[in-house]
Coordinates of C-alpha atoms in Angstrom, one line a residue:
X269 CA -35.3 4.0 -20.3
X270 CA -34.0 5.2 -23.6
X271 CA -30.5 4.5 -25.0
X272 CA -29.8 8.3 -24.7
X273 CA -30.7 8.3 -21.0
X274 CA -28.5 5.2 -20.4
X275 CA -25.6 6.9 -22.2
X276 CA -26.1 10.1 -20.3
X277 CA -26.1 8.1 -17.0
X278 CA -22.9 6.4 -18.0
X279 CA -21.2 9.7 -18.9
X280 CA -22.3 11.2 -15.6
X281 CA -21.0 8.3 -13.6
X282 CA -17.6 8.6 -15.4
X283 CA -17.5 12.3 -14.7
X284 CA -18.2 11.8 -11.0
X285 CA -15.6 9.0 -10.7
X286 CA -12.9 11.1 -12.4
X287 CA -13.7 14.2 -10.3
X288 CA -13.5 12.2 -7.0
X289 CA -9.7 12.1 -7.3
X290 CA -9.6 15.9 -7.3
X291 CA -11.9 16.2 -4.3
X292 CA -10.1 13.8 -2.1
X293 CA -7.6 15.4 0.3
X294 CA -4.2 13.9 1.0
X295 CA -4.0 11.9 4.2
X296 CA -1.3 13.1 6.6
X297 CA 0.8 10.2 8.0
X298 CA 4.3 9.4 9.4
X299 CA 7.0 6.9 8.8
X300 CA 9.9 6.2 11.1
X301 CA 13.2 4.8 9.7
X302 CA 16.8 4.2 10.9
X303 CA 17.9 5.2 7.4
X304 CA 17.5 8.6 5.6
X305 CA 16.3 8.5 2.0
X306 CA 14.7 10.8 -0.6
X307 CA 12.3 8.4 -2.3
X308 CA 10.3 5.4 -1.1
X309 CA 11.7 2.3 -2.9
X310 CA 9.8 -1.0 -2.7
X311 CA 13.0 -3.0 -3.2
X312 CA 14.3 -1.8 0.1
X313 CA 11.3 -2.9 2.3
X314 CA 11.5 -5.9 4.5
X315 CA 7.7 -6.5 4.3
X316 CA 5.2 -5.7 1.7
X317 CA 4.8 -2.0 0.9
X318 CA 5.5 1.2 2.8
X319 CA 4.0 1.3 6.3
X320 CA 2.7 4.6 7.7
X321 CA 1.1 5.4 11.0
X322 CA -1.7 7.9 11.1
X323 CA -0.4 9.2 14.4
X324 CA 3.1 10.7 14.7
X325 CA 4.0 9.1 18.0
X326 CA 3.0 5.7 16.8
X327 CA 5.4 6.0 13.9
X328 CA 8.5 6.4 16.1
X329 CA 8.6 2.8 17.3
X330 CA 10.9 1.6 14.5
X331 CA 13.5 4.3 15.4
X332 CA 14.0 3.5 19.1
X333 CA 15.1 7.1 19.9
X334 CA 17.4 7.4 16.9
X335 CA 16.4 7.8 13.3
X336 CA 14.4 9.9 10.8
X337 CA 10.7 10.7 11.1
X338 CA 9.1 11.3 7.7
X339 CA 6.0 13.5 7.6
X340 CA 4.2 12.5 4.5
X341 CA 0.9 13.1 2.6
X342 CA -0.7 9.9 1.2
X343 CA -2.9 10.0 -1.9
X344 CA -5.1 7.0 -2.0
X345 CA -8.8 6.5 -2.5
X346 CA -9.7 2.8 -2.4
X347 CA -8.1 1.0 0.5
X348 CA -8.5 -2.6 1.3
X349 CA -9.4 -2.9 5.0
X350 CA -7.7 -5.9 6.7
X351 CA -6.9 -7.0 10.2
X352 CA -3.2 -6.9 11.2
X353 CA -1.6 -10.0 9.7
X354 CA 1.6 -9.1 11.7
X355 CA 4.0 -10.1 8.9
X356 CA 2.9 -8.5 5.6
X357 CA 3.8 -10.9 2.8
X358 CA 2.3 -12.1 -0.5
X359 CA 1.2 -15.3 1.3
X360 CA -0.3 -13.6 4.5
X361 CA -2.3 -11.0 2.5
X362 CA -3.6 -13.4 0.0
X363 CA -4.7 -15.9 2.7
X364 CA -6.6 -13.0 4.4
X365 CA -8.4 -12.6 1.0
X366 CA -9.3 -16.3 1.0
X367 CA -7.1 -17.0 -2.0
X368 CA -6.7 -20.8 -2.2
X369 CA -3.4 -22.3 -1.2
X370 CA -2.7 -23.7 -4.7
X371 CA -3.2 -20.3 -6.3
X372 CA -0.8 -18.7 -3.7
X373 CA 1.7 -21.4 -4.5
X374 CA 1.4 -20.5 -8.2
X375 CA 2.0 -16.9 -7.4
X376 CA 5.1 -17.8 -5.3
X377 CA 6.5 -19.9 -8.2
X378 CA 5.8 -17.0 -10.6
X379 CA 7.8 -14.6 -8.3
X380 CA 10.6 -17.1 -7.9
X381 CA 10.9 -17.6 -11.7
X382 CA 11.0 -13.8 -12.2
X383 CA 13.6 -13.4 -9.4
X384 CA 15.8 -16.0 -11.1
X385 CA 15.4 -14.4 -14.5
X386 CA 16.2 -10.9 -13.2
X387 CA 18.8 -11.9 -10.7
X388 CA 16.8 -10.0 -8.1
X389 CA 15.3 -10.9 -4.8
X390 CA 12.4 -13.3 -4.3
X391 CA 11.0 -10.9 -1.6
X392 CA 11.1 -8.0 -4.0
X393 CA 9.4 -10.0 -6.7
X394 CA 6.7 -11.2 -4.3
X395 CA 6.1 -7.6 -3.2
X396 CA 5.8 -6.4 -6.8
X397 CA 3.5 -9.2 -7.6
X398 CA 1.2 -8.5 -4.6
X399 CA 1.1 -4.9 -5.5
X400 CA 0.0 -5.8 -9.0
X401 CA -2.6 -8.2 -7.8
X402 CA -4.1 -5.7 -5.3
X403 CA -4.0 -2.9 -7.9
X404 CA -5.8 -5.2 -10.4
X405 CA -8.5 -5.8 -7.8
X406 CA -9.0 -2.0 -7.6
X407 CA -7.2 -1.3 -4.3
X408 CA -4.5 1.4 -3.9
X409 CA -3.7 0.9 -0.2
X410 CA -4.3 -1.4 2.8
X411 CA -5.7 0.1 6.1
X412 CA -5.4 -1.9 9.3
X413 CA -5.5 -1.5 13.1
X414 CA -1.8 -2.0 14.1
X415 CA -1.9 -4.7 16.8
X416 CA 1.7 -5.9 16.6
X417 CA 3.9 -2.9 17.3
X418 CA 2.7 0.5 18.6
X419 CA -1.0 0.3 18.0
X420 CA -3.2 2.8 16.2
X421 CA -4.4 3.0 12.6
X422 CA -1.9 2.2 9.9
X423 CA -1.7 2.3 6.1
X424 CA 0.4 0.4 3.6
X425 CA 1.0 1.8 0.1
X426 CA 3.0 0.2 -2.7
X427 CA 3.1 3.0 -5.2
X428 CA 5.7 5.6 -4.4
X429 CA 3.9 8.1 -6.6
X430 CA 1.1 8.2 -4.0
X431 CA 3.5 9.3 -1.3
X432 CA 4.7 12.9 -0.9
X433 CA 7.5 13.6 1.7
X434 CA 6.6 16.9 3.4
X435 CA 9.3 17.0 6.1
X436 CA 12.1 14.9 7.6
X437 CA 13.0 15.2 11.2
X438 CA 16.1 13.6 12.9
X439 CA 15.1 12.1 16.2

């Protein structure tokens, strides 16, 4: 194979990878909340990322007959598929990825140091760090079969730019 053929192959691969983002349709999903808001803010989550159900009824469990149901469109292309870890934290996700305990401890120390320096929350810093780690690994979402709450397929995103609120409905 000539150098020109190799270069043409590389260029074609790059073109196809870049066009894929325009061919992928947004994924409809829902998010139930007791609190109304206009943007998804990672610092306000109690677990890692923003959790969405791929079924409208499934997403109402957090509201318990009173709250806001967000209809959204999710824009992600490369999800990490995991089992339900039940409590989505830096530690639980990295353990599922077989990251050694000593490396997880290093990450937790790093998040703690950053929280002390910024005066922020350890939880928020761990969530930000986990989002950075997963993004560096090439993932932009986590897909899982929700076993712990209402069942069904669920998605976690950590980048608010990949979430478009389509409609809010008071329940």
